[in-house]
Amino acid sequence: MLSVVVFLPLLAALVLLAVPVLPGRAALAVWVTVAAVELALLTGMWLAADLGAGVTDGLDYEQRVPWIPGVGSSYHVGVDGLSLPLLLMTAGVFLAAGIYSLAEDKRPREYSALFLFLLSMSLGVFASLDLLVFFVFFDLSIVGMYFVIAGWGHAGAARAALQFFLYTFLGSLAMLVAFLGLYVAAGTFDMVELARNPPLESKPVAAGFVLLALSIGLAVKTPTVPFHTWLPPAHTDAPAAGSAVLAAVLLKMGTYGFVRIAMPILPEAWRRYALVFVVVGVVSILYGALVALAQDDLKRMIAYTSVNHMGYVLLGLGAAGVLSGGDAEQARAVAVTGAMMQMVSHGLITAALFLLAGVLYERGHSYDMRRYGGLAGPMPRFAALFAVGAFASLGIPGFTGFLAEFQIFAGSLATVPVAAALGIVGILLTAALFLAALQRVFAGPAGELTERIGGVPTVRAGGKAVKTGLRPKLRVDVNPRELAAVAPLLLLALVLGLVPRPLLDLIEPAARTVTELVS
Amino acid sequence: MSALLVALAAAPAVAGTALLVVGRRVERSAAAVGVGTGSVVLILAVAAALLRPSARAPFVAGGDLALSVDALAAVVLPAVAAVALAVLVFSATGVRQHRVRFFGFLLLFEAAVVVTVTATNLVTLLLAWELMGATSYALIGLSWREPARVDGGRTAFLVTRAADLGLYVAAGAALAGTGSFELAGLPMADGVWLDVAAAGLVVAALGKAAQLPFSFWLSRAMEGPSPVSALLHSAAMVAMGGYLLLRVEPLLAASGWAGPVVAWAGALTAVAMGLVALAQTDLKQLLAASTAAQLGFVVLAAGSGAVAAGTMHLVAHAAVKSLLFLVAGAWLTAYGTKDLRELGGALRATPVAGWCFVVGTLALAGLPPLSLWVTKDEVLAGVDSTGLAAAGLLGAALSALYAGKALFLVLRPAPTAAQRPVLRLPLPERGALVVLAVGAAGLGALGLPAVAEPLRSALGEAPSPGPVELAVSGLVAAGSLALARRRPLAPFPVPQIAQRWLDLEALVALLVVRPVGRLATLLARFDDGVLDPAVRGLARGVVRTATGLARADSGVVDSGVRTTTVGTVILARRTARFDLGGIDGAVRAVTAGSRSLGRFARRPQTGQLHTYYAQAAALLAGAVLLLLLVR
């Protein structure tokens, strides 16, 4: 069943490429349909799932077929509380991106096929329980994203795409080095077996190096400071749907790797170096937020907030590895739960923000916030949606981001009080930067591009202002297609922020298991 | 029972959200929805105060979504709901622009207040607490075309959120020290966590209550419409800061140090903001500073353990101050000014509103037998240090001076040139004002033994004021009023800095905002100018070295892309002795696939993919090293 979910989009992609006569609109409709089917299938699987503690035990929909028996690698997939939320989020984000892209007119058939390919690879990453399988999916997703940016991006796309490709590929190779190290130590690539009997427990030096290689690979992907410089150009030049998927799904592969591979398989080393991750997390939080604060380019700003948000995740995961004197196991589990929730939350909210940035670009052909202003006039619905997205991203209660960050802070204060206190300042900085952005783009007098978008009285004929080029609001403001893409993401972030139990019931057992494994 | 409480919180939340979602199409019926919902909330709030329900729903680990009406909430809840209804009724005719957003956000705000008042743990509290801040931002910046208003909302939100960070810290301390987020469990927290939790809560509460050093945000919040100030900046949001301290008074007491710190913060604010109020000539600014000063008495009460007294003062002040803000708003609409020097004659020209203003200012002055005279003395009776008592008495005298200033300036006749037209407010507006004026005058009844005794027994025993104390404070108020009448504009010279709200905002700009901005610019430049080029340079160097190495090692690699791949695989096979066939195949497939796709995309980098393979070679060499190490 899980394999069907993973490979169905790939199959659809192949069909799309094989049938060149298919009109573009139909090809894009295939993307939306397949993503919707995937979401439905995954939801059904969630409802029917029989999940245990996860990670080492009680996984569901497991399938294991020998692949390269010589090295003990098998096609091994399955879900637990760590992977299922991300699988669901992935399908949802691809569905939204598909709806948003329904009007794409640049090689729509290939575009659709490429995204379906990416969907398969992304689902594969989160479903795989074998390091080699994980690696293959991980790398192929990078290839897919490379072509999305290079083929459909804005002006500087070629350079940005290459930088993205080389940087993340290089990172994945560091990760491969770590996988090989684990294999040599344990004789298997199977994540479940490795987590049950963590190798290298008695070889701290080797474990340290393996964790280093693994962490560099994952840190590039996440990205954390100082490995983040590929992110802003990649986002700035990617098409809106590509940015949404890149931020929502591909970044999570990095953080997911930490919680799925690094923590359970190298628990000793994780404990030993937990403070390093805490520090990297806090630096990412503050650095990402501060650099975002100084941006004039809306999309770059959102990109840097991703660095900030992923920093929270690392803070929570790092704090879970710090054993204080007292019995802080509950607090550490809360921190891991928050980190997992942040992955889902950031996926939903940032995907929405990037799609909204695309809406803006389509109207004004610029992301430069200095050239807008007063945009709430001609585009009230857009302003409302963006404001909701911004507040959700700055962690206003009611949305998932608040619960995620709240749990990360509350949980990590017990073990790393100073780092947590510094990290909390991050939510003030994100508030400052999002409010500044809202004010620059939407409030005040109309800016240069706003006038062009809204159409203002420019010609005076006989003393009377004549409105030239005035377009009806409906055509300027968010259209139904864009609304259908963005609103569900924000709505879901709201619903899960108010009624988090279904999601937390899924995450909490697995988060507890991870916490116990690193205890 | 719990359905009652859920309905109480949900009714305004749902109605407000519905208004905001439907948008401008319901501009006409927004007021009806607002008043209707406000009435329902008041009825439910009274019922809740009598029935004391609790409600609970699972939320996060360690903290349910938990609401409960206890003795403290039972007093404050109906009071806030009543003021909210009065403001909603007044606004039905008094607010003419952006009505959907006004009523929508006001109802959402009311929902947040209901939850804040009844929350029993830190998750629930924080949820509502920050929602109050967000709705306040939206309400202050209602007229978004005017940059100053949006700016004011932003300042208010950021300053209060800066203080809110304390609540996050307190929540973490609660989890670490008690294993849950329950407020009631905090006084039993272990060791240092108790102090951390107390410190966090105190900072958050002082920020919301606009106490020193956070007070300046309240000045900027005056950019919002007057009815917004009437609810948020008198009865509800600012007051919630004081309320939180009253609620966690056992924690303050248990910590040992937090009580006195809080008491002094309140007393100092009462004096300093009293001076600031006295220095203002803008009516709304005067009222704002006075709000901070009056909340100072509530905070003083919480720090001194006089919970019942603080509650009385909070409730009475809510009626007084929302009344005054509404009248100020009516004058601003009618006469286009809120400058006290230009409002001469306003009082006589608006019969009902004028009399209400008289009642409000006299109550604010603490003149017997009006409400704040009694409640302030209740607070001062609970204070156990001479210094605090003296500061409190000074604050009381200042209250009378600035209230007198406002009263006697508008009592002056109109400038002869500008004869004021008589202003007849619509009936609902007059009704709302009269109801609030009755409250402002009569809520001193809270101090009658029949009411005060049960309140004290429920909220904690504290001494009540004796006749001498009441007489002294009444005389102080009357004397200060007499002084204000003689010289209304400035009874005595107040330092210029008070007029500028003690330069607190400039200070924060100098010490925090500008350095952070500079740091952000600096880091952004570092990111673009140093870090990114460094990474690129490093990559180029690695590629060059790796390519060179690969070329030199002609035994394994001769040249070109494909052979590099093969070479790396051979290298890997030899040393690691396992089959990389899967990856090899995948890489080959990718190479083939990317080539064709790349050609299709007509992009120029096809020739550059070899850099990846060069890097692959270098990294696999690293892998070999690591393998040797692990073995």
CSV table of N, CA, C and O in Angstrom, one decimal, chain A residues 342-432:
chain,number,residue,atom,x,y,z
A,342,GLN,N,6.8,21.5,14.5
A,342,GLN,CA,7.3,22.7,13.7
A,342,GLN,C,7.6,22.3,12.3
A,342,GLN,O,7.4,23.1,11.4
A,343,MET,N,8.0,21.0,12.1
A,343,MET,CA,8.2,20.6,10.7
A,343,MET,C,6.9,20.7,9.9
A,343,MET,O,6.9,21.2,8.8
A,344,VAL,N,5.9,20.1,10.5
A,344,VAL,CA,4.6,20.2,9.8
A,344,VAL,C,4.1,21.6,9.6
A,344,VAL,O,3.7,22.0,8.5
A,345,SER,N,4.2,22.3,10.7
A,345,SER,CA,3.7,23.7,10.7
A,345,SER,C,4.4,24.6,9.7
A,345,SER,O,3.8,25.3,8.9
A,346,HIS,N,5.7,24.5,9.8
A,346,HIS,CA,6.5,25.4,8.8
A,346,HIS,C,6.1,25.0,7.4
A,346,HIS,O,6.1,25.8,6.5
A,347,GLY,N,5.9,23.7,7.1
A,347,GLY,CA,5.6,23.2,5.8
A,347,GLY,C,4.3,23.9,5.3
A,347,GLY,O,4.2,24.5,4.2
A,348,LEU,N,3.3,23.9,6.2
A,348,LEU,CA,2.0,24.4,5.8
A,348,LEU,C,2.1,26.0,5.6
A,348,LEU,O,1.7,26.5,4.6
A,349,ILE,N,2.6,26.6,6.6
A,349,ILE,CA,2.6,28.1,6.6
A,349,ILE,C,3.5,28.7,5.6
A,349,ILE,O,3.2,29.6,4.8
A,350,THR,N,4.8,28.1,5.5
A,350,THR,CA,5.7,28.7,4.5
A,350,THR,C,5.3,28.4,3.1
A,350,THR,O,5.5,29.3,2.2
A,351,ALA,N,4.7,27.3,2.9
A,351,ALA,CA,4.2,27.0,1.5
A,351,ALA,C,3.2,28.1,1.1
A,351,ALA,O,3.3,28.6,0.0
A,352,ALA,N,2.3,28.4,2.1
A,352,ALA,CA,1.3,29.4,1.8
A,352,ALA,C,2.0,30.7,1.5
A,352,ALA,O,1.6,31.4,0.6
A,353,LEU,N,3.0,31.1,2.3
A,353,LEU,CA,3.6,32.4,2.1
A,353,LEU,C,4.3,32.5,0.8
A,353,LEU,O,4.3,33.5,0.1
A,354,PHE,N,5.0,31.4,0.4
A,354,PHE,CA,5.7,31.4,-0.9
A,354,PHE,C,4.7,31.5,-2.1
A,354,PHE,O,5.0,32.2,-3.1
A,355,LEU,N,3.6,30.8,-1.9
A,355,LEU,CA,2.6,30.9,-3.0
A,355,LEU,C,2.1,32.3,-3.1
A,355,LEU,O,1.8,32.9,-4.2
A,356,LEU,N,1.9,32.9,-1.9
A,356,LEU,CA,1.4,34.3,-1.9
A,356,LEU,C,2.5,35.3,-2.5
A,356,LEU,O,2.1,36.2,-3.2
A,357,ALA,N,3.7,35.0,-2.2
A,357,ALA,CA,4.8,35.8,-2.9
A,357,ALA,C,4.7,35.6,-4.4
A,357,ALA,O,4.9,36.6,-5.1
A,358,GLY,N,4.3,34.4,-4.8
A,358,GLY,CA,4.1,34.2,-6.3
A,358,GLY,C,2.9,35.1,-6.8
A,358,GLY,O,3.0,35.6,-7.9
A,359,VAL,N,1.9,35.2,-6.0
A,359,VAL,CA,0.7,36.0,-6.4
A,359,VAL,C,1.2,37.4,-6.6
A,359,VAL,O,0.8,38.1,-7.6
A,360,LEU,N,2.0,37.9,-5.7
A,360,LEU,CA,2.5,39.3,-5.8
A,360,LEU,C,3.4,39.5,-7.0
A,360,LEU,O,3.2,40.4,-7.8
A,361,TYR,N,4.2,38.5,-7.3
A,361,TYR,CA,5.1,38.6,-8.4
A,361,TYR,C,4.4,38.6,-9.7
A,361,TYR,O,4.7,39.3,-10.7
A,362,GLU,N,3.3,37.8,-9.8
A,362,GLU,CA,2.5,37.8,-11.0
A,362,GLU,C,1.9,39.1,-11.3
A,362,GLU,O,1.7,39.5,-12.5
A,363,ARG,N,1.6,39.9,-10.2
A,363,ARG,CA,0.9,41.2,-10.5
A,363,ARG,C,2.0,42.3,-10.7
A,363,ARG,O,1.8,43.1,-11.6
A,364,GLY,N,3.0,42.3,-9.9
A,364,GLY,CA,4.0,43.4,-10.0
A,364,GLY,C,5.3,43.1,-10.6
A,364,GLY,O,6.1,44.0,-10.8
A,365,HIS,N,5.6,41.8,-10.8
A,365,HIS,CA,6.9,41.4,-11.4
A,365,HIS,C,8.1,41.9,-10.6
A,365,HIS,O,9.1,42.2,-11.2
A,366,SER,N,7.9,41.9,-9.3
A,366,SER,CA,9.0,42.3,-8.4
A,366,SER,C,8.7,41.8,-7.0
A,366,SER,O,7.6,41.7,-6.6
A,367,TYR,N,9.8,41.4,-6.3
A,367,TYR,CA,9.6,41.1,-4.9
A,367,TYR,C,10.1,42.2,-4.0
A,367,TYR,O,10.2,42.1,-2.8
A,368,ASP,N,10.5,43.4,-4.6
A,368,ASP,CA,11.1,44.5,-3.9
A,368,ASP,C,10.0,45.2,-3.1
A,368,ASP,O,9.1,45.9,-3.6
A,369,MET,N,10.1,45.0,-1.7
A,369,MET,CA,9.0,45.6,-0.9
A,369,MET,C,9.0,47.1,-0.9
A,369,MET,O,8.0,47.7,-0.7
A,370,ARG,N,10.2,47.7,-1.3
A,370,ARG,CA,10.2,49.2,-1.3
A,370,ARG,C,9.3,49.8,-2.4
A,370,ARG,O,9.0,50.9,-2.3
A,371,ARG,N,9.0,48.9,-3.4
A,371,ARG,CA,8.3,49.5,-4.5
A,371,ARG,C,6.8,49.3,-4.4
A,371,ARG,O,6.0,49.7,-5.2
A,372,TYR,N,6.4,48.6,-3.3
A,372,TYR,CA,4.9,48.4,-3.1
A,372,TYR,C,4.5,49.4,-2.0
A,372,TYR,O,5.2,50.4,-1.8
A,373,GLY,N,3.5,49.1,-1.3
A,373,GLY,CA,2.9,50.0,-0.3
A,373,GLY,C,1.5,50.3,-0.6
A,373,GLY,O,1.1,50.4,-1.8
A,374,GLY,N,0.6,50.3,0.4
A,374,GLY,CA,-0.8,50.6,0.2
A,374,GLY,C,-1.5,49.5,-0.6
A,374,GLY,O,-2.6,49.7,-1.2
A,375,LEU,N,-0.9,48.3,-0.7
A,375,LEU,CA,-1.5,47.3,-1.6
A,375,LEU,C,-2.8,46.8,-1.1
A,375,LEU,O,-3.5,46.1,-1.8
A,376,ALA,N,-3.1,47.0,0.2
A,376,ALA,CA,-4.4,46.6,0.8
A,376,ALA,C,-5.5,47.3,0.0
A,376,ALA,O,-6.6,46.8,0.1
A,377,GLY,N,-5.2,48.4,-0.6
A,377,GLY,CA,-6.3,49.1,-1.4
A,377,GLY,C,-6.8,48.3,-2.5
A,377,GLY,O,-7.9,47.8,-2.6
A,378,PRO,N,-5.9,48.1,-3.5
A,378,PRO,CA,-6.4,47.3,-4.7
A,378,PRO,C,-6.5,45.8,-4.4
A,378,PRO,O,-7.3,45.1,-5.1
A,379,MET,N,-5.8,45.3,-3.4
A,379,MET,CA,-5.9,43.8,-3.2
A,379,MET,C,-6.2,43.5,-1.7
A,379,MET,O,-5.4,42.9,-1.0
A,380,PRO,N,-7.4,43.8,-1.3
A,380,PRO,CA,-7.7,43.5,0.1
A,380,PRO,C,-7.7,42.1,0.5
A,380,PRO,O,-7.2,41.7,1.6
A,381,ARG,N,-8.2,41.2,-0.4
A,381,ARG,CA,-8.1,39.8,0.0
A,381,ARG,C,-6.7,39.2,0.1
A,381,ARG,O,-6.4,38.4,1.0
A,382,PHE,N,-5.9,39.7,-0.8
A,382,PHE,CA,-4.5,39.3,-0.8
A,382,PHE,C,-3.9,39.8,0.5
A,382,PHE,O,-3.1,39.0,1.2
A,383,ALA,N,-4.2,41.0,0.9
A,383,ALA,CA,-3.6,41.6,2.1
A,383,ALA,C,-4.0,40.7,3.3
A,383,ALA,O,-3.2,40.4,4.2
A,384,ALA,N,-5.3,40.4,3.3
A,384,ALA,CA,-5.8,39.6,4.5
A,384,ALA,C,-5.1,38.2,4.5
A,384,ALA,O,-4.7,37.8,5.6
A,385,LEU,N,-5.0,37.6,3.4
A,385,LEU,CA,-4.4,36.3,3.4
A,385,LEU,C,-2.9,36.4,3.8
A,385,LEU,O,-2.4,35.5,4.6
A,386,PHE,N,-2.2,37.4,3.3
A,386,PHE,CA,-0.8,37.5,3.6
A,386,PHE,C,-0.7,37.8,5.1
A,386,PHE,O,0.2,37.3,5.8
A,387,ALA,N,-1.6,38.7,5.6
A,387,ALA,CA,-1.5,39.0,7.0
A,387,ALA,C,-1.7,37.7,7.9
A,387,ALA,O,-1.0,37.5,8.9
A,388,VAL,N,-2.7,36.9,7.5
A,388,VAL,CA,-2.9,35.7,8.3
A,388,VAL,C,-1.6,34.8,8.2
A,388,VAL,O,-1.2,34.3,9.2
A,389,GLY,N,-1.1,34.7,7.0
A,389,GLY,CA,0.1,33.9,6.9
A,389,GLY,C,1.3,34.4,7.7
A,389,GLY,O,2.0,33.7,8.4
A,390,ALA,N,1.4,35.7,7.7
A,390,ALA,CA,2.5,36.3,8.4
A,390,ALA,C,2.3,36.1,9.9
A,390,ALA,O,3.3,35.7,10.6
A,391,PHE,N,1.1,36.3,10.4
A,391,PHE,CA,0.9,36.1,11.8
A,391,PHE,C,1.1,34.7,12.2
A,391,PHE,O,1.6,34.4,13.3
A,392,ALA,N,0.6,33.8,11.3
A,392,ALA,CA,0.8,32.4,11.6
A,392,ALA,C,2.3,32.1,11.7
A,392,ALA,O,2.8,31.3,12.6
A,393,SER,N,3.1,32.7,10.8
A,393,SER,CA,4.5,32.4,10.8
A,393,SER,C,5.2,33.0,12.0
A,393,SER,O,6.2,32.4,12.4
A,394,LEU,N,4.7,34.1,12.5
A,394,LEU,CA,5.4,34.7,13.6
A,394,LEU,C,4.9,34.1,14.9
A,394,LEU,O,5.3,34.5,16.0
A,395,GLY,N,4.1,33.0,14.8
A,395,GLY,CA,3.8,32.2,16.0
A,395,GLY,C,2.7,32.8,16.8
A,395,GLY,O,2.7,32.6,18.0
A,396,ILE,N,1.7,33.3,16.1
A,396,ILE,CA,0.5,33.8,16.9
A,396,ILE,C,-0.3,32.6,17.3
A,396,ILE,O,-0.5,31.7,16.6
A,397,PRO,N,-0.8,32.6,18.6
A,397,PRO,CA,-1.6,31.5,19.0
A,397,PRO,C,-2.8,31.3,18.2
A,397,PRO,O,-3.4,32.2,17.6
A,398,GLY,N,-3.2,30.0,18.1
A,398,GLY,CA,-4.3,29.7,17.2
A,398,GLY,C,-3.8,28.9,16.0
A,398,GLY,O,-4.5,28.1,15.5
A,399,PHE,N,-2.6,29.2,15.7
A,399,PHE,CA,-2.0,28.4,14.5
A,399,PHE,C,-1.0,27.4,15.1
A,399,PHE,O,-0.5,27.6,16.2
A,400,THR,N,-0.6,26.5,14.2
A,400,THR,CA,0.3,25.4,14.6
A,400,THR,C,1.7,25.9,15.0
A,400,THR,O,2.3,25.4,15.9
A,401,GLY,N,2.1,27.0,14.4
A,401,GLY,CA,3.4,27.5,14.7
A,401,GLY,C,3.6,27.9,16.2
A,401,GLY,O,4.6,27.6,16.8
A,402,PHE,N,2.5,28.4,16.8
A,402,PHE,CA,2.6,28.8,18.2
A,402,PHE,C,2.8,27.5,19.0
A,402,PHE,O,3.7,27.5,19.9
A,403,LEU,N,2.0,26.5,18.8
A,403,LEU,CA,2.1,25.3,19.6
A,403,LEU,C,3.5,24.6,19.4
A,403,LEU,O,4.1,24.2,20.4
A,404,ALA,N,4.0,24.7,18.2
A,404,ALA,CA,5.3,24.1,17.9
A,404,ALA,C,6.4,24.8,18.7
A,404,ALA,O,7.2,24.2,19.5
A,405,GLU,N,6.4,26.1,18.6
A,405,GLU,CA,7.4,26.9,19.2
A,405,GLU,C,7.3,26.9,20.7
A,405,GLU,O,8.2,26.8,21.5
A,406,PHE,N,6.0,26.9,21.2
A,406,PHE,CA,5.8,26.9,22.6
A,406,PHE,C,6.3,25.6,23.2
A,406,PHE,O,7.0,25.6,24.2
A,407,GLN,N,6.1,24.5,22.6
A,407,GLN,CA,6.6,23.2,23.1
A,407,GLN,C,8.1,23.1,23.0
A,407,GLN,O,8.7,22.6,23.9
A,408,ILE,N,8.7,23.7,22.0
A,408,ILE,CA,10.1,23.6,21.9
A,408,ILE,C,10.7,24.4,23.0
A,408,ILE,O,11.6,24.0,23.7
A,409,PHE,N,10.2,25.6,23.2
A,409,PHE,CA,10.8,26.5,24.3
A,409,PHE,C,10.5,25.9,25.6
A,409,PHE,O,11.5,25.8,26.5
A,410,ALA,N,9.3,25.5,25.9
A,410,ALA,CA,8.9,25.0,27.2
A,410,ALA,C,9.7,23.8,27.5
A,410,ALA,O,10.2,23.5,28.6
A,411,GLY,N,9.9,22.9,26.5
A,411,GLY,CA,10.6,21.7,26.7
A,411,GLY,C,12.1,21.8,26.9
A,411,GLY,O,12.7,21.2,27.6
A,412,SER,N,12.7,22.8,26.1
A,412,SER,CA,14.1,22.9,26.2
A,412,SER,C,14.6,23.8,27.3
A,412,SER,O,15.8,23.7,27.7
A,413,LEU,N,13.7,24.5,27.9
A,413,LEU,CA,14.1,25.4,29.0
A,413,LEU,C,14.7,24.5,30.2
A,413,LEU,O,15.6,24.9,30.9
A,414,ALA,N,14.1,23.3,30.3
A,414,ALA,CA,14.5,22.5,31.5
A,414,ALA,C,16.0,22.1,31.4
A,414,ALA,O,16.7,22.0,32.4
A,415,THR,N,16.4,21.8,30.1
A,415,THR,CA,17.8,21.2,30.0
A,415,THR,C,18.8,22.3,29.5
A,415,THR,O,19.9,22.2,29.9
A,416,VAL,N,18.4,23.2,28.7
A,416,VAL,CA,19.3,24.2,28.2
A,416,VAL,C,18.7,25.6,28.4
A,416,VAL,O,18.3,26.3,27.4
A,417,PRO,N,18.6,26.1,29.7
A,417,PRO,CA,17.8,27.3,29.9
A,417,PRO,C,18.3,28.5,29.2
A,417,PRO,O,17.6,29.3,28.6
A,418,VAL,N,19.7,28.7,29.1
A,418,VAL,CA,20.2,29.9,28.5
A,418,VAL,C,19.9,29.9,27.0
A,418,VAL,O,19.4,30.9,26.5
A,419,ALA,N,20.2,28.8,26.4
A,419,ALA,CA,19.9,28.7,24.9
A,419,ALA,C,18.5,28.9,24.6
A,419,ALA,O,18.1,29.6,23.7
A,420,ALA,N,17.6,28.3,25.4
A,420,ALA,CA,16.2,28.5,25.2
A,420,ALA,C,15.7,29.9,25.3
A,420,ALA,O,15.0,30.4,24.5
A,421,ALA,N,16.3,30.6,26.4
A,421,ALA,CA,15.9,32.0,26.6
A,421,ALA,C,16.4,32.8,25.4
A,421,ALA,O,15.7,33.7,25.0
A,422,LEU,N,17.6,32.5,24.9
A,422,LEU,CA,18.0,33.3,23.7
A,422,LEU,C,17.2,33.0,22.5
A,422,LEU,O,16.8,33.9,21.7
A,423,GLY,N,16.8,31.7,22.4
A,423,GLY,CA,16.0,31.3,21.2
A,423,GLY,C,14.6,32.0,21.3
A,423,GLY,O,14.1,32.4,20.2
A,424,ILE,N,14.1,32.2,22.5
A,424,ILE,CA,12.7,32.8,22.6
A,424,ILE,C,12.8,34.2,21.9
A,424,ILE,O,11.8,34.7,21.4
A,425,VAL,N,13.9,34.9,22.0
A,425,VAL,CA,14.0,36.2,21.4
A,425,VAL,C,13.7,36.2,19.9
A,425,VAL,O,13.2,37.1,19.3
A,426,GLY,N,13.9,35.0,19.3
A,426,GLY,CA,13.7,34.8,17.9
A,426,GLY,C,12.2,35.1,17.6
A,426,GLY,O,12.0,35.7,16.5
A,427,ILE,N,11.3,34.8,18.4
A,427,ILE,CA,9.9,35.1,18.0
A,427,ILE,C,9.6,36.5,18.1
A,427,ILE,O,8.6,37.0,17.4
A,428,LEU,N,10.3,37.3,18.9
A,428,LEU,CA,10.1,38.8,18.9
A,428,LEU,C,10.7,39.3,17.5
A,428,LEU,O,10.1,40.2,16.9
A,429,LEU,N,11.8,38.8,17.1
A,429,LEU,CA,12.4,39.3,15.9
A,429,LEU,C,11.6,38.9,14.7
A,429,LEU,O,11.4,39.8,13.8
A,430,THR,N,11.0,37.7,14.7
A,430,THR,CA,10.1,37.4,13.5
A,430,THR,C,8.9,38.3,13.5
A,430,THR,O,8.4,38.7,12.5
A,431,ALA,N,8.4,38.6,14.7
A,431,ALA,CA,7.2,39.5,14.8
A,431,ALA,C,7.6,40.8,14.2
A,431,ALA,O,6.9,41.4,13.4
A,432,ALA,N,8.8,41.3,14.6
A,432,ALA,CA,9.2,42.6,14.1
A,432,ALA,C,9.4,42.6,12.6
A,432,ALA,O,8.9,43.5,11.9
